[in-house]
mmCIF file of C-alpha atoms and ligand atoms in Angstrom:
data_model
loop_
_atom_site.group_PDB
_atom_site.id
_atom_site.type_symbol
_atom_site.label_atom_id
_atom_site.label_comp_id
_atom_site.label_asym_id
_atom_site.label_seq_id
_atom_site.Cartn_x
_atom_site.Cartn_y
_atom_site.Cartn_z
ATOM 1 C CA MET A 4 107.520 108.011 97.946
ATOM 2 C CA ASN A 5 104.566 109.621 96.229
ATOM 3 C CA ILE A 6 100.971 110.058 97.365
ATOM 4 C CA HIS A 7 97.603 110.142 95.631
ATOM 5 C CA GLU A 8 95.962 113.276 94.244
ATOM 6 C CA TYR A 9 93.315 113.313 96.999
ATOM 7 C CA GLN A 10 96.012 113.130 99.706
ATOM 8 C CA GLY A 11 98.034 115.912 98.103
ATOM 9 C CA LYS A 12 94.938 118.091 97.855
ATOM 10 C CA SER A 13 94.074 117.478 101.475
ATOM 11 C CA ILE A 14 97.557 118.691 102.486
ATOM 12 C CA LEU A 15 97.182 121.753 100.250
ATOM 13 C CA LYS A 16 93.793 122.570 101.731
ATOM 14 C CA SER A 17 95.189 122.404 105.277
ATOM 15 C CA PHE A 18 97.648 125.143 104.249
ATOM 16 C CA GLY A 19 94.894 127.323 102.835
ATOM 17 C CA VAL A 20 95.510 126.524 99.158
ATOM 18 C CA GLY A 21 92.302 126.585 97.120
ATOM 19 C CA ILE A 22 91.414 123.165 95.671
ATOM 20 C CA GLN A 23 88.835 121.429 93.540
ATOM 21 C CA GLU A 24 86.872 119.717 96.333
ATOM 22 C CA GLY A 25 86.382 115.967 96.193
ATOM 23 C CA ILE A 26 85.523 112.811 98.117
ATOM 24 C CA VAL A 27 87.176 109.406 97.680
ATOM 25 C CA ALA A 28 85.104 106.333 96.789
ATOM 26 C CA GLU A 29 85.931 102.651 96.471
ATOM 27 C CA THR A 30 82.577 101.440 95.097
ATOM 28 C CA PRO A 31 80.032 102.893 92.631
ATOM 29 C CA GLU A 32 77.537 103.282 95.524
ATOM 30 C CA GLN A 33 80.063 105.305 97.527
ATOM 31 C CA ALA A 34 80.699 107.363 94.395
ATOM 32 C CA VAL A 35 77.015 108.317 94.164
ATOM 33 C CA ASP A 36 76.906 109.175 97.885
ATOM 34 C CA ALA A 37 80.034 111.305 97.426
ATOM 35 C CA ALA A 38 78.444 113.116 94.486
ATOM 36 C CA LYS A 39 75.313 113.874 96.537
ATOM 37 C CA GLU A 40 77.419 115.142 99.433
ATOM 38 C CA LEU A 41 79.442 117.411 97.100
ATOM 39 C CA ASN A 42 76.219 118.779 95.678
ATOM 40 C CA LYS A 43 75.213 119.746 99.215
ATOM 41 C CA THR A 44 78.535 121.282 100.223
ATOM 42 C CA THR A 45 79.602 122.971 96.969
ATOM 43 C CA GLY A 46 76.381 123.222 94.936
ATOM 44 C CA THR A 47 77.951 121.371 92.004
ATOM 45 C CA SER A 48 75.559 119.446 89.756
ATOM 46 C CA TRP A 49 78.274 118.013 87.473
ATOM 47 C CA TRP A 50 81.131 115.898 88.762
ATOM 48 C CA VAL A 51 84.472 114.548 87.614
ATOM 49 C CA VAL A 52 85.353 110.916 88.328
ATOM 50 C CA LYS A 53 89.133 110.651 88.697
ATOM 51 C CA ALA A 54 91.148 107.436 88.994
ATOM 52 C CA GLN A 55 93.562 107.549 91.947
ATOM 53 C CA ILE A 56 96.801 105.907 90.837
ATOM 54 C CA HIS A 57 100.438 106.759 91.418
ATOM 55 C CA ALA A 58 100.955 108.144 87.903
ATOM 56 C CA GLY A 59 99.910 111.139 85.849
ATOM 57 C CA GLY A 60 98.469 111.382 82.358
ATOM 58 C CA ARG A 61 95.241 109.850 83.630
ATOM 59 C CA GLY A 62 93.085 112.084 81.449
ATOM 60 C CA LYS A 63 94.783 110.782 78.293
ATOM 61 C CA GLY A 64 94.323 107.168 79.419
ATOM 62 C CA GLY A 65 90.588 107.492 80.124
ATOM 63 C CA GLY A 66 90.936 107.797 83.901
ATOM 64 C CA VAL A 67 89.299 111.255 84.229
ATOM 65 C CA LYS A 68 85.658 111.490 83.132
ATOM 66 C CA LEU A 69 82.998 114.137 83.446
ATOM 67 C CA ALA A 70 79.562 113.043 84.749
ATOM 68 C CA LYS A 71 76.470 115.220 84.252
ATOM 69 C CA SER A 72 74.034 113.218 86.400
ATOM 70 C CA LEU A 73 74.111 110.815 89.361
ATOM 71 C CA ASP A 74 73.441 107.942 86.917
ATOM 72 C CA GLU A 75 76.501 108.997 84.950
ATOM 73 C CA VAL A 76 78.570 109.163 88.156
ATOM 74 C CA LYS A 77 77.607 105.547 88.842
ATOM 75 C CA GLU A 78 78.334 104.508 85.255
ATOM 76 C CA ARG A 79 81.743 106.233 85.158
ATOM 77 C CA ALA A 80 82.739 104.939 88.605
ATOM 78 C CA THR A 81 81.717 101.395 87.631
ATOM 79 C CA ALA A 82 83.894 101.631 84.521
ATOM 80 C CA ILE A 83 86.936 103.155 86.233
ATOM 81 C CA ILE A 84 87.060 101.261 89.570
ATOM 82 C CA GLY A 85 88.880 97.991 88.943
ATOM 83 C CA MET A 86 90.131 99.010 85.514
ATOM 84 C CA ASN A 87 93.734 98.596 84.491
ATOM 85 C CA LEU A 88 94.682 102.156 83.581
ATOM 86 C CA VAL A 89 97.417 102.658 81.025
ATOM 87 C CA THR A 90 98.763 106.221 80.700
ATOM 88 C CA PRO A 91 101.918 107.697 79.167
ATOM 89 C CA GLN A 92 103.380 107.511 82.706
ATOM 90 C CA THR A 93 102.405 103.995 83.878
ATOM 91 C CA GLY A 94 104.327 101.951 81.340
ATOM 92 C CA PRO A 95 102.551 99.458 79.082
ATOM 93 C CA GLU A 96 101.510 97.214 81.986
ATOM 94 C CA GLY A 97 99.327 99.960 83.462
ATOM 95 C CA LYS A 98 98.094 100.347 87.051
ATOM 96 C CA LYS A 99 95.020 98.843 88.662
ATOM 97 C CA VAL A 100 92.515 101.428 89.983
ATOM 98 C CA SER A 101 91.054 100.727 93.418
ATOM 99 C CA LYS A 102 89.839 104.231 94.325
ATOM 100 C CA VAL A 103 88.294 107.159 92.502
ATOM 101 C CA LEU A 104 88.038 110.769 93.563
ATOM 102 C CA ILE A 105 84.606 112.236 92.945
ATOM 103 C CA ALA A 106 85.366 115.906 92.392
ATOM 104 C CA GLN A 107 83.260 119.016 91.905
ATOM 105 C CA ASP A 108 83.050 120.509 88.419
ATOM 106 C CA VAL A 109 85.106 123.686 88.435
ATOM 107 C CA TYR A 110 84.907 124.583 84.742
ATOM 108 C CA TYR A 111 81.455 126.146 85.129
ATOM 109 C CA PRO A 112 80.680 129.104 82.844
ATOM 110 C CA GLY A 113 80.596 132.627 84.244
ATOM 111 C CA ALA A 114 81.624 136.233 83.861
ATOM 112 C CA ASN A 115 85.211 135.554 82.715
ATOM 113 C CA PRO A 116 86.879 132.776 80.716
ATOM 114 C CA THR A 117 88.549 129.925 82.599
ATOM 115 C CA LYS A 118 92.311 129.538 82.198
ATOM 116 C CA GLU A 119 94.685 126.684 83.070
ATOM 117 C CA PHE A 120 98.242 127.150 84.350
ATOM 118 C CA TYR A 121 101.137 124.951 85.429
ATOM 119 C CA VAL A 122 102.834 125.518 88.796
ATOM 120 C CA SER A 123 105.333 123.340 90.623
ATOM 121 C CA VAL A 124 107.767 123.736 93.491
ATOM 122 C CA LEU A 125 110.814 121.529 93.421
ATOM 123 C CA LEU A 126 114.390 121.178 94.534
ATOM 124 C CA ASP A 127 116.809 122.202 91.826
ATOM 125 C CA ARG A 128 119.599 119.745 92.606
ATOM 126 C CA GLN A 129 122.256 121.607 90.642
ATOM 127 C CA LYS A 130 121.671 124.821 92.551
ATOM 128 C CA GLY A 131 120.753 123.134 95.808
ATOM 129 C CA ARG A 132 117.804 125.504 96.034
ATOM 130 C CA ASN A 133 114.046 125.301 95.725
ATOM 131 C CA ILE A 134 112.495 126.826 92.656
ATOM 132 C CA VAL A 135 108.962 127.647 91.606
ATOM 133 C CA MET A 136 108.484 126.544 88.008
ATOM 134 C CA TYR A 137 105.414 127.896 86.237
ATOM 135 C CA SER A 138 103.817 128.286 82.849
ATOM 136 C CA THR A 139 100.818 129.710 81.063
ATOM 137 C CA GLU A 140 100.553 126.334 79.292
ATOM 138 C CA GLY A 141 98.612 124.465 81.977
ATOM 139 C CA GLY A 142 96.904 121.107 81.529
ATOM 140 C CA MET A 143 99.552 119.942 79.069
ATOM 141 C CA ASP A 144 102.431 117.593 79.623
ATOM 142 C CA ILE A 145 105.173 119.923 80.910
ATOM 143 C CA GLU A 146 107.923 117.893 79.211
ATOM 144 C CA GLU A 147 106.174 118.598 75.926
ATOM 145 C CA VAL A 148 105.950 122.321 76.727
ATOM 146 C CA ALA A 149 109.665 122.289 77.610
ATOM 147 C CA ALA A 150 110.510 120.645 74.295
ATOM 148 C CA LYS A 151 108.276 122.739 72.013
ATOM 149 C CA THR A 152 107.899 126.138 73.702
ATOM 150 C CA PRO A 153 110.607 126.454 76.382
ATOM 151 C CA HIS A 154 110.181 130.257 76.451
ATOM 152 C CA LEU A 155 106.761 129.698 78.051
ATOM 153 C CA ILE A 156 108.278 128.095 81.159
ATOM 154 C CA PHE A 157 109.465 130.427 83.922
ATOM 155 C CA LYS A 158 111.588 129.697 86.988
ATOM 156 C CA GLU A 159 111.820 131.595 90.255
ATOM 157 C CA GLU A 160 114.642 130.705 92.605
ATOM 158 C CA ILE A 161 114.004 130.778 96.345
ATOM 159 C CA ASP A 162 116.644 132.013 98.766
ATOM 160 C CA PRO A 163 116.621 129.469 101.625
ATOM 161 C CA LYS A 164 117.557 132.149 104.153
ATOM 162 C CA VAL A 165 114.379 134.178 103.610
ATOM 163 C CA GLY A 166 112.014 131.786 101.819
ATOM 164 C CA LEU A 167 109.549 132.867 99.146
ATOM 165 C CA GLN A 168 109.190 136.672 99.182
ATOM 166 C CA GLY A 169 106.020 138.632 98.496
ATOM 167 C CA PHE A 170 107.513 140.321 95.438
ATOM 168 C CA GLN A 171 108.289 136.891 93.967
ATOM 169 C CA ALA A 172 104.687 135.703 94.314
ATOM 170 C CA ARG A 173 103.544 138.947 92.651
ATOM 171 C CA LYS A 174 106.062 138.521 89.827
ATOM 172 C CA ILE A 175 104.732 135.016 89.169
ATOM 173 C CA ALA A 176 101.102 136.195 89.076
ATOM 174 C CA PHE A 177 102.137 139.020 86.753
ATOM 175 C CA ASN A 178 104.056 136.730 84.383
ATOM 176 C CA LEU A 179 101.004 134.479 84.211
ATOM 177 C CA GLY A 180 99.120 137.450 82.786
ATOM 178 C CA LEU A 181 96.746 137.949 85.703
ATOM 179 C CA SER A 182 95.267 141.145 87.074
ATOM 180 C CA GLY A 183 92.676 142.247 89.606
ATOM 181 C CA GLU A 184 91.121 139.610 91.879
ATOM 182 C CA ALA A 185 92.760 136.690 90.013
ATOM 183 C CA PHE A 186 96.198 138.307 90.534
ATOM 184 C CA LYS A 187 95.537 138.609 94.271
ATOM 185 C CA GLN A 188 94.280 135.025 94.479
ATOM 186 C CA MET A 189 97.323 133.717 92.584
ATOM 187 C CA THR A 190 99.833 135.432 94.906
ATOM 188 C CA LYS A 191 98.050 133.845 97.867
ATOM 189 C CA PHE A 192 97.977 130.476 96.072
ATOM 190 C CA ILE A 193 101.729 130.579 95.387
ATOM 191 C CA ALA A 194 102.620 131.638 98.934
ATOM 192 C CA SER A 195 100.449 128.922 100.514
ATOM 193 C CA LEU A 196 101.685 126.254 98.088
ATOM 194 C CA TYR A 197 105.286 127.113 98.920
ATOM 195 C CA LYS A 198 104.553 126.991 102.645
ATOM 196 C CA ALA A 199 102.971 123.536 102.245
ATOM 197 C CA TYR A 200 105.948 122.258 100.226
ATOM 198 C CA ASP A 201 108.465 123.664 102.691
ATOM 199 C CA THR A 202 106.690 122.509 105.848
ATOM 200 C CA ILE A 203 106.037 118.903 104.809
ATOM 201 C CA ASP A 204 109.554 118.606 103.395
ATOM 202 C CA ALA A 205 108.471 117.470 99.947
ATOM 203 C CA SER A 206 110.914 117.362 97.035
ATOM 204 C CA LEU A 207 108.174 118.112 94.486
ATOM 205 C CA PHE A 208 104.692 119.583 94.577
ATOM 206 C CA GLU A 209 103.280 119.837 91.065
ATOM 207 C CA ILE A 210 99.885 121.362 90.333
ATOM 208 C CA ASN A 211 98.809 120.851 86.724
ATOM 209 C CA PRO A 212 96.418 122.373 86.047
ATOM 210 C CA VAL A 213 96.043 125.306 88.388
ATOM 211 C CA LEU A 214 92.712 126.743 87.307
ATOM 212 C CA LYS A 215 91.446 130.293 87.181
ATOM 213 C CA THR A 216 87.691 129.783 87.415
ATOM 214 C CA SER A 217 85.140 131.919 85.593
ATOM 215 C CA ASP A 218 84.616 133.846 88.852
ATOM 216 C CA ASP A 219 88.376 134.425 89.274
ATOM 217 C CA LYS A 220 89.178 131.913 91.979
ATOM 218 C CA ILE A 221 92.549 130.157 91.725
ATOM 219 C CA ILE A 222 92.424 126.463 92.623
ATOM 220 C CA ALA A 223 94.412 123.234 92.334
ATOM 221 C CA VAL A 224 92.594 120.814 90.005
ATOM 222 C CA ASP A 225 95.342 118.203 90.226
ATOM 223 C CA ALA A 226 98.148 117.575 92.740
ATOM 224 C CA LYS A 227 101.232 115.428 92.487
ATOM 225 C CA SER A 228 103.774 115.235 95.288
ATOM 226 C CA TRP A 229 107.011 113.443 95.885
ATOM 227 C CA PHE A 230 108.943 113.036 99.113
HETATM 228 P P1 ADP B 316 96.082 113.933 84.873
HETATM 229 O O1 ADP B 316 97.098 115.006 84.947
HETATM 230 O O2 ADP B 316 96.507 112.685 85.562
HETATM 231 O O3 ADP B 316 95.624 113.664 83.470
HETATM 232 P P2 ADP B 316 94.157 115.890 85.890
HETATM 233 O O4 ADP B 316 93.566 115.943 87.242
HETATM 234 O O5 ADP B 316 95.149 116.937 85.566
HETATM 235 O O6 ADP B 316 94.774 114.412 85.674
HETATM 236 O O7 ADP B 316 92.948 115.942 84.859
HETATM 237 C C1 ADP B 316 93.170 115.875 83.461
HETATM 238 C C2 ADP B 316 92.417 116.987 82.764
HETATM 239 O O8 ADP B 316 91.023 116.836 82.979
HETATM 240 C C3 ADP B 316 92.773 118.365 83.287
HETATM 241 O O9 ADP B 316 93.821 118.958 82.561
HETATM 242 C C4 ADP B 316 91.504 119.140 83.134
HETATM 243 O O10 ADP B 316 91.551 120.002 81.993
HETATM 244 C C5 ADP B 316 90.421 118.086 82.928
HETATM 245 N N1 ADP B 316 89.428 118.237 84.000
HETATM 246 C C6 ADP B 316 89.576 118.012 85.297
HETATM 247 N N2 ADP B 316 88.463 118.343 85.970
HETATM 248 C C7 ADP B 316 87.578 118.783 85.037
HETATM 249 C C8 ADP B 316 86.244 119.302 85.051
HETATM 250 N N3 ADP B 316 85.581 119.469 86.179
HETATM 251 N N4 ADP B 316 85.651 119.619 83.883
HETATM 252 C C9 ADP B 316 86.305 119.495 82.730
HETATM 253 N N5 ADP B 316 87.557 119.057 82.636
HETATM 254 C C10 ADP B 316 88.189 118.697 83.771
HETATM 255 MG MG1 MG B 317 97.222 116.809 85.761
#
């Protein structure tokens, strides 16, 4: 079984993992209300309208759109709700969209550049152990990264007797090239993500992209989970 992005993010948040905040909408009117509410709670004045379907690659298929005004939120939501979304992962028949997630814009400019990463936790069936798989090449299709630049994908094996250790979270943050506040935030992100995965008994939790914001927060922009 898999769940929608907004449900995965809500689980992550309950474990203290930083997320791109969002509110689900089923009509264009609800989408505008959601955008107004997010403006109040997060201060965002741009939004991302994201189709909620059980498949990835939504960006490529036109299911993730930036909106720079409330009118644009309405326009984007009107276009996406009810559409038949075809992505590299849906098959040619596509999937019908009945809900969108109205999400805060997290790519705002600031002191430092933004950076996208890939992080997933999954059961390695051959080893019978959980691993954290991660890469500096976030936002891209991980199969493509594996095919073209396999040296940019790292794996950290978790000993089931002791779980994810502090030094492992630090090693991951280090290998992702982070330092200072972003390093600290990433170690916390990894530890909380692993705890969420382990506690809910998932077989996959994939966050692509994990974003380092311009003010060095580390947050989940997308979430895919399998049970
Ligand atoms: P999917 O993996 O199904 O395509 P994502 O949630 O990963 O869906 O979104 C696709 C891409 O859209 C992300 O890689 C990210 O770069 C981009 N994106 C998401 N939110 C924003 C935003 N607020 N501003 C700009 N780009 C965004
Ligand atoms: Mg994604």
